């Protein structure tokens, strides 16, 4: 870090700068230095061009700045307009990160928020969805076990016989086991009537208790909750957009029956009155773009358009082979175009890292 000296950037609203001479592999040192110089002013967003680089940067940050909190907000691990949903692990990490960002708004502190070009270009559920679906309880509280179990099913948790992975829950009499997103271990909730008597962490491998807890916090596992209100909204929007549903429209039939369906998240706008952007969860937080991150957004946008066109051609073509129809949403419903990403960033400070050297007197090129 000493090799960079003092960067001297002031992450004030409206600031724009290019940081030159950041060699490949040294980005984490620069990000940590910026966070250090802005200590006490809140978090910093770092946008990388792909998920692998995000994992690498997090590892380096853990080594060079172990006391600095790091959040990861990954992109869906499926293609645009896919027939599969994002994995439960990715969904859990995304929703846990959004919940943490809400917490950062209430109690700002230094932190680095890592995300990718693909994640940034996609719209997300509004903050009130996360807040409404989050459950916080303490031992001794009055709590309805049946209501909690019902909410788990609506929010993407899978009921199993034995809880071993994130996103699973199990019911045995008055005991409810849950492995919540963002938790290191699952918890065992012991109910007596309408009272939550105890909360115990346990090892998913041995199922043995590892310790007592005073409280637990539960976030949704899916960006779609199949409540009666959500299902009604989906049905209305779907019919308004695509017309009457056909008998072979498995997506419409499944959601109408409050059943989860593979790939249902690709119609995310239909479940909400209005979607948000990632930046809505971190207002005024400075943003640093990795070299080529903006180009990665442009490439992602091109891929989105290509996949949309392919789905449209498939919809317009005569059906054959018993294929299930796929009615794609217009790209703008779920995705931002790259220029809109910058607009969504508002008047916050924006910085770009550049691996190429400039003359010493132009080490930081201010371009606005």
Coordinates of C-alpha atoms in Angstrom, one line a residue:
X1 CA 0.0 0.0 0.0
X2 CA 2.9 2.3 0.7
X3 CA 3.7 2.2 -3.0
X4 CA 0.6 4.1 -3.8
X5 CA 1.3 6.8 -1.2
X6 CA -1.7 9.0 -0.3
X7 CA -4.4 8.8 -3.0
X8 CA -5.9 12.0 -1.7
X9 CA -9.3 11.5 -3.3
X10 CA -12.3 13.3 -1.7
X11 CA -15.3 11.1 -2.3
X12 CA -17.7 14.1 -2.3
X13 CA -20.9 14.2 -4.2
X14 CA -20.4 14.9 -7.9
X15 CA -16.7 14.1 -7.9
X16 CA -15.3 12.3 -11.0
X17 CA -11.8 11.0 -11.3
X18 CA -9.6 8.4 -13.1
X19 CA -6.9 6.8 -10.9
X20 CA -4.1 5.8 -13.2
X21 CA -1.3 3.3 -12.9
X22 CA -3.2 0.6 -11.0
X23 CA -1.6 -2.6 -12.1
X24 CA -3.7 -5.7 -12.5
X25 CA -3.8 -7.5 -9.1
X26 CA -3.3 -4.3 -7.0
X27 CA -6.9 -3.0 -7.2
X28 CA -7.7 -4.3 -3.7
X29 CA -4.8 -2.2 -2.2
X30 CA -6.1 1.0 -3.9
X31 CA -9.7 0.3 -2.7
X32 CA -8.5 -0.3 0.8
X33 CA -6.5 2.9 0.7
X34 CA -9.5 4.9 -0.5
X35 CA -11.6 3.4 2.3
X36 CA -8.8 4.2 4.8
X37 CA -8.7 7.8 3.7
X38 CA -12.5 8.1 3.9
X39 CA -12.6 6.5 7.3
X40 CA -15.7 7.4 9.2
X41 CA -17.5 8.7 6.1
X42 CA -19.4 5.4 5.4
X43 CA -19.1 2.6 2.9
X44 CA -17.6 2.4 -0.6
X45 CA -18.9 0.5 -3.6
X46 CA -16.4 -1.3 -5.9
X47 CA -17.8 -2.6 -9.2
X48 CA -15.9 -5.5 -10.8
X49 CA -16.2 -6.9 -14.3
X50 CA -17.0 -10.5 -13.2
X51 CA -17.8 -12.7 -10.2
X52 CA -14.4 -14.5 -10.1
X53 CA -12.5 -11.2 -9.7
X54 CA -15.0 -10.2 -6.9
X55 CA -14.0 -13.4 -5.0
X56 CA -10.3 -12.7 -5.6
X57 CA -10.6 -9.1 -4.3
X58 CA -12.5 -10.1 -1.2
X59 CA -9.7 -12.6 -0.4
X60 CA -7.0 -10.0 -0.8
X61 CA -9.0 -7.4 1.3
X62 CA -9.3 -10.0 4.1
X63 CA -5.5 -10.2 4.2
X64 CA -4.6 -6.5 3.8
X65 CA -7.5 -5.0 5.8
X66 CA -8.9 -7.7 8.1
X67 CA -10.8 -5.2 10.2
X68 CA -12.7 -3.7 7.3
X69 CA -16.2 -5.2 6.7
X70 CA -16.7 -6.5 3.2
X71 CA -20.1 -7.2 1.6
X72 CA -20.7 -9.1 -1.6
X73 CA -23.6 -8.6 -3.9
X74 CA -23.3 -11.1 -6.7
X75 CA -25.3 -11.3 -10.0
X76 CA -27.7 -14.1 -10.8
X77 CA -25.7 -17.2 -11.8
X78 CA -28.0 -17.9 -14.8
X79 CA -28.3 -16.4 -18.3
X80 CA -30.8 -13.7 -19.2
X81 CA -34.2 -15.1 -20.1
X82 CA -33.2 -18.6 -18.8
X83 CA -35.5 -21.4 -17.9
X84 CA -33.8 -21.9 -14.6
X85 CA -33.7 -19.8 -11.4
X86 CA -30.6 -18.4 -9.8
X87 CA -29.2 -20.9 -7.3
X88 CA -30.3 -20.8 -3.7
X89 CA -26.8 -19.8 -2.6
X90 CA -26.6 -16.8 -4.9
X91 CA -30.2 -15.7 -4.0
X92 CA -29.3 -16.0 -0.3
X93 CA -26.2 -13.9 -0.7
X94 CA -28.0 -11.3 -2.7
X95 CA -30.8 -10.8 -0.2
X96 CA -28.5 -10.9 2.8
X97 CA -26.4 -8.2 1.1
X98 CA -29.5 -6.0 0.4
X99 CA -30.6 -6.4 4.0
X100 CA -27.1 -5.4 5.2
X101 CA -27.2 -2.3 2.9
X102 CA -30.5 -1.3 4.6
X103 CA -28.7 -1.6 7.9
X104 CA -25.8 0.5 6.6
X105 CA -28.3 3.3 5.8
X106 CA -29.5 3.3 9.3
X107 CA -26.1 3.0 10.9
X108 CA -23.4 4.1 8.4
X109 CA -19.8 2.9 9.0
X110 CA -16.8 2.1 6.9
X111 CA -17.2 -0.9 4.7
X112 CA -16.5 -2.1 1.1
X113 CA -19.4 -3.3 -1.0
X114 CA -18.3 -5.6 -3.8
X115 CA -20.5 -6.1 -6.8
X116 CA -20.2 -6.8 -10.5
X117 CA -21.2 -5.3 -13.8
X118 CA -23.9 -8.0 -14.3
X119 CA -25.4 -7.4 -10.8
X120 CA -25.4 -3.6 -11.3
X121 CA -27.3 -3.7 -14.6
X122 CA -30.2 -5.7 -13.1
X123 CA -33.1 -4.2 -11.2
X124 CA -33.9 -5.6 -7.7
X125 CA -36.9 -5.8 -5.4
X126 CA -37.7 -2.7 -3.5
X127 CA -36.4 -2.2 0.0
X128 CA -39.8 -2.5 1.7
X129 CA -40.0 -6.1 0.4
X130 CA -36.8 -7.0 2.2
X131 CA -37.9 -5.2 5.4
X132 CA -41.4 -6.7 5.3
X133 CA -40.1 -10.3 4.8
X134 CA -37.4 -10.0 7.5
X135 CA -38.2 -11.6 10.8
X136 CA -36.3 -10.7 14.0
X137 CA -37.2 -12.6 17.2
X138 CA -35.7 -13.1 20.7
X139 CA -36.0 -15.9 23.1
X140 CA -39.1 -15.4 25.2
X141 CA -41.0 -13.5 22.5
X142 CA -44.5 -14.5 21.6
X143 CA -44.4 -16.1 18.1
X144 CA -46.7 -18.2 16.0
X145 CA -44.7 -21.2 14.7
X146 CA -47.3 -22.0 12.1
X147 CA -47.2 -18.5 10.7
X148 CA -43.4 -18.5 10.6
X149 CA -43.4 -21.9 8.8
X150 CA -45.9 -20.5 6.3
X151 CA -43.7 -17.5 5.6
X152 CA -40.7 -19.8 5.1
X153 CA -42.6 -21.6 2.3
X154 CA -43.7 -18.4 0.6
X155 CA -40.1 -16.9 0.7
X156 CA -38.3 -19.7 -1.1
X157 CA -37.2 -22.0 1.8
X158 CA -37.3 -25.7 1.2
X159 CA -38.8 -28.0 3.8
X160 CA -36.6 -31.1 4.4
X161 CA -36.3 -33.9 7.0
X162 CA -32.9 -32.7 8.3
X163 CA -31.5 -29.2 7.8
X164 CA -28.0 -29.2 6.3
X165 CA -27.8 -26.3 3.8
X166 CA -28.8 -22.6 3.6
X167 CA -32.4 -22.2 2.7
X168 CA -33.7 -25.3 4.3
X169 CA -36.1 -25.8 7.3
X170 CA -37.5 -28.7 9.2
X171 CA -40.4 -29.1 11.6
X172 CA -40.5 -31.7 14.4
X173 CA -43.4 -31.1 16.8
X174 CA -42.7 -27.8 18.6
X175 CA -39.2 -27.5 17.1
X176 CA -38.3 -25.6 14.0
X177 CA -34.8 -25.8 12.4
X178 CA -33.8 -23.0 10.0
X179 CA -30.6 -22.3 8.1
X180 CA -31.0 -18.7 7.2
X181 CA -29.2 -16.6 4.6
X182 CA -26.0 -15.0 5.9
X183 CA -25.9 -17.2 9.0
X184 CA -22.8 -19.3 9.8
X185 CA -24.9 -22.0 11.4
X186 CA -28.5 -23.1 11.4
X187 CA -30.7 -22.4 14.5
X188 CA -33.1 -24.6 16.3
X189 CA -36.2 -22.7 17.6
X190 CA -38.0 -24.4 20.5
X191 CA -41.6 -23.3 20.9
X192 CA -44.0 -23.9 23.8
X193 CA -47.4 -22.9 22.6
X194 CA -47.1 -19.3 21.3
X195 CA -43.8 -18.6 23.1
X196 CA -40.4 -19.0 21.6
X197 CA -38.6 -20.6 24.5
X198 CA -35.1 -21.0 23.2
X199 CA -32.8 -20.4 20.2
X200 CA -29.9 -22.8 19.8
X201 CA -27.2 -22.8 17.1
X202 CA -26.3 -26.3 15.9
X203 CA -23.8 -28.1 13.7
X204 CA -25.6 -29.2 10.4
X205 CA -23.2 -32.2 10.1
X206 CA -23.7 -33.6 13.6
X207 CA -27.1 -31.9 14.4
X208 CA -25.6 -31.2 17.9
X209 CA -26.1 -27.9 19.7
X210 CA -23.1 -25.5 19.5
X211 CA -24.4 -22.7 21.7
X212 CA -27.4 -20.7 22.9
X213 CA -28.5 -17.5 21.1
X214 CA -30.5 -14.6 22.4
X215 CA -32.1 -13.7 19.1
X216 CA -32.1 -14.5 15.4
X217 CA -32.7 -12.7 12.2
X218 CA -34.3 -14.2 9.1
X219 CA -34.2 -12.8 5.6
X220 CA -36.0 -14.2 2.5
X221 CA -34.4 -16.9 0.3
X222 CA -35.9 -15.7 -2.9
X223 CA -36.6 -12.4 -4.6
X224 CA -40.1 -13.6 -5.2
X225 CA -42.6 -14.2 -2.4
X226 CA -45.8 -16.0 -3.5
X227 CA -48.3 -14.3 -1.2
X228 CA -51.9 -13.8 -2.3
X229 CA -51.2 -10.2 -3.2
X230 CA -48.1 -11.0 -5.2
X231 CA -49.8 -13.8 -7.1
X232 CA -52.7 -11.5 -7.9
X233 CA -50.4 -8.8 -9.1
X234 CA -48.5 -11.3 -11.3
X235 CA -51.6 -12.6 -12.9
X236 CA -52.9 -9.1 -13.8
X237 CA -49.6 -7.9 -15.2
X238 CA -49.0 -11.1 -17.1
X239 CA -52.4 -11.0 -18.8
X240 CA -52.0 -7.3 -19.6
X241 CA -48.7 -7.9 -21.2
X242 CA -49.2 -11.2 -23.0
X243 CA -52.9 -11.6 -23.3
X244 CA -54.9 -14.7 -22.3
X245 CA -52.8 -17.6 -20.9
X246 CA -52.9 -20.8 -22.9
X247 CA -53.3 -24.3 -21.4
X248 CA -49.6 -25.1 -21.9
X249 CA -48.4 -22.0 -20.1
X250 CA -46.8 -23.8 -17.1
X251 CA -45.4 -20.6 -15.5
X252 CA -48.8 -18.9 -15.3
X253 CA -50.5 -22.0 -14.0
X254 CA -47.8 -22.6 -11.3
X255 CA -47.7 -19.0 -10.0
X256 CA -51.5 -18.8 -10.1
X257 CA -51.5 -21.8 -7.7
X258 CA -48.8 -20.3 -5.5
X259 CA -46.3 -22.9 -6.6
X260 CA -42.7 -22.0 -7.3
X261 CA -41.6 -22.6 -10.9
X262 CA -38.1 -22.9 -12.3
X263 CA -37.1 -19.5 -13.8
X264 CA -40.0 -17.6 -12.4
X265 CA -37.6 -14.8 -11.2
X266 CA -37.1 -13.7 -14.9
X267 CA -40.5 -12.1 -14.7
X268 CA -39.6 -10.2 -11.5
X269 CA -41.3 -6.9 -12.4
X270 CA -44.7 -8.7 -12.5
X271 CA -44.5 -9.4 -8.7
X272 CA -44.0 -5.7 -7.7
X273 CA -45.5 -2.4 -8.3
X274 CA -42.0 -1.0 -9.0
X275 CA -38.5 -2.4 -8.9
X276 CA -35.5 -0.6 -7.5
X277 CA -31.8 -0.4 -8.5
X278 CA -28.8 -1.5 -6.5
X279 CA -28.0 2.2 -6.0
X280 CA -31.3 2.8 -4.2
X281 CA -30.0 0.6 -1.4
X282 CA -26.8 2.7 -1.0
X283 CA -27.7 6.3 -1.7
X284 CA -24.8 8.8 -2.0
X285 CA -22.2 6.0 -1.5
X286 CA -19.1 6.6 -3.7
X287 CA -18.5 4.1 -6.5
X288 CA -15.2 2.9 -7.9
X289 CA -15.3 1.0 -11.2
X290 CA -12.7 -1.6 -12.0
X291 CA -10.9 -1.3 -15.3
X292 CA -13.2 -2.7 -18.0
X293 CA -16.2 -2.8 -15.7
X294 CA -18.1 -0.3 -17.8
X295 CA -17.2 -2.4 -21.0
X296 CA -18.5 -5.5 -19.2
X297 CA -21.8 -3.7 -18.6
X298 CA -22.0 -3.0 -22.3
X299 CA -21.2 -6.6 -23.2
X300 CA -23.9 -7.8 -20.7
X301 CA -26.4 -5.5 -22.3
X302 CA -25.7 -6.9 -25.7
X303 CA -26.1 -10.4 -24.4
X304 CA -29.4 -9.5 -22.9
X305 CA -30.7 -8.1 -26.2
X306 CA -29.4 -11.2 -28.0
X307 CA -31.2 -13.6 -25.7
X308 CA -34.4 -11.5 -25.8
X309 CA -34.4 -11.6 -29.6
X310 CA -33.9 -15.4 -29.5
X311 CA -36.8 -15.8 -27.2
X312 CA -39.0 -13.5 -29.3
X313 CA -38.1 -15.5 -32.5
X314 CA -39.0 -18.7 -30.7
X315 CA -42.3 -17.3 -29.6
X316 CA -43.2 -16.2 -33.1
X317 CA -42.1 -19.4 -34.7
X318 CA -44.6 -22.3 -35.1
X319 CA -44.6 -24.4 -32.0
X320 CA -43.4 -28.0 -32.3
X321 CA -42.1 -30.9 -30.3
X322 CA -44.4 -30.0 -27.4
X323 CA -42.1 -27.1 -26.2
X324 CA -43.5 -24.9 -23.4
X325 CA -44.0 -21.3 -24.6
X326 CA -41.6 -18.7 -23.2
X327 CA -43.0 -15.2 -23.2
X328 CA -40.0 -12.8 -22.5
X329 CA -40.3 -9.5 -20.8
X330 CA -39.0 -6.4 -22.7
X331 CA -35.3 -5.9 -21.6
X332 CA -36.0 -2.5 -20.0
X333 CA -38.4 -4.1 -17.5
X334 CA -35.7 -6.0 -15.7
X335 CA -32.4 -4.5 -16.9
X336 CA -30.8 -1.1 -17.1
X337 CA -28.9 0.0 -20.2
X338 CA -25.3 1.0 -19.2
X339 CA -26.0 4.8 -19.5
X340 CA -28.9 4.3 -17.1
X341 CA -26.6 2.8 -14.5
X342 CA -24.6 6.0 -14.4
X343 CA -27.9 8.0 -14.2
X344 CA -29.2 5.8 -11.4
X345 CA -25.9 6.5 -9.5
X346 CA -27.2 10.1 -9.2
X347 CA -24.8 12.8 -8.0
X348 CA -22.5 10.6 -6.0
X349 CA -18.7 10.4 -6.5
X350 CA -17.6 8.1 -9.3
X351 CA -14.1 6.9 -9.8
X352 CA -12.5 4.6 -12.5
X353 CA -9.3 2.6 -12.1
X354 CA -6.9 2.5 -15.0
X355 CA -3.9 0.2 -15.3
X356 CA -2.0 2.5 -17.6
X357 CA 0.5 5.1 -16.5
X358 CA 0.2 8.8 -17.1
X359 CA 2.8 11.5 -16.5
X360 CA 3.3 12.2 -12.8
X361 CA 1.5 15.5 -12.9
X362 CA -1.6 13.8 -14.4
X363 CA -1.6 10.8 -12.0
X364 CA -5.3 11.5 -11.3
X365 CA -7.1 12.8 -14.3
X366 CA -10.2 14.7 -13.3
X367 CA -12.7 14.5 -16.1
X368 CA -15.6 16.4 -14.5

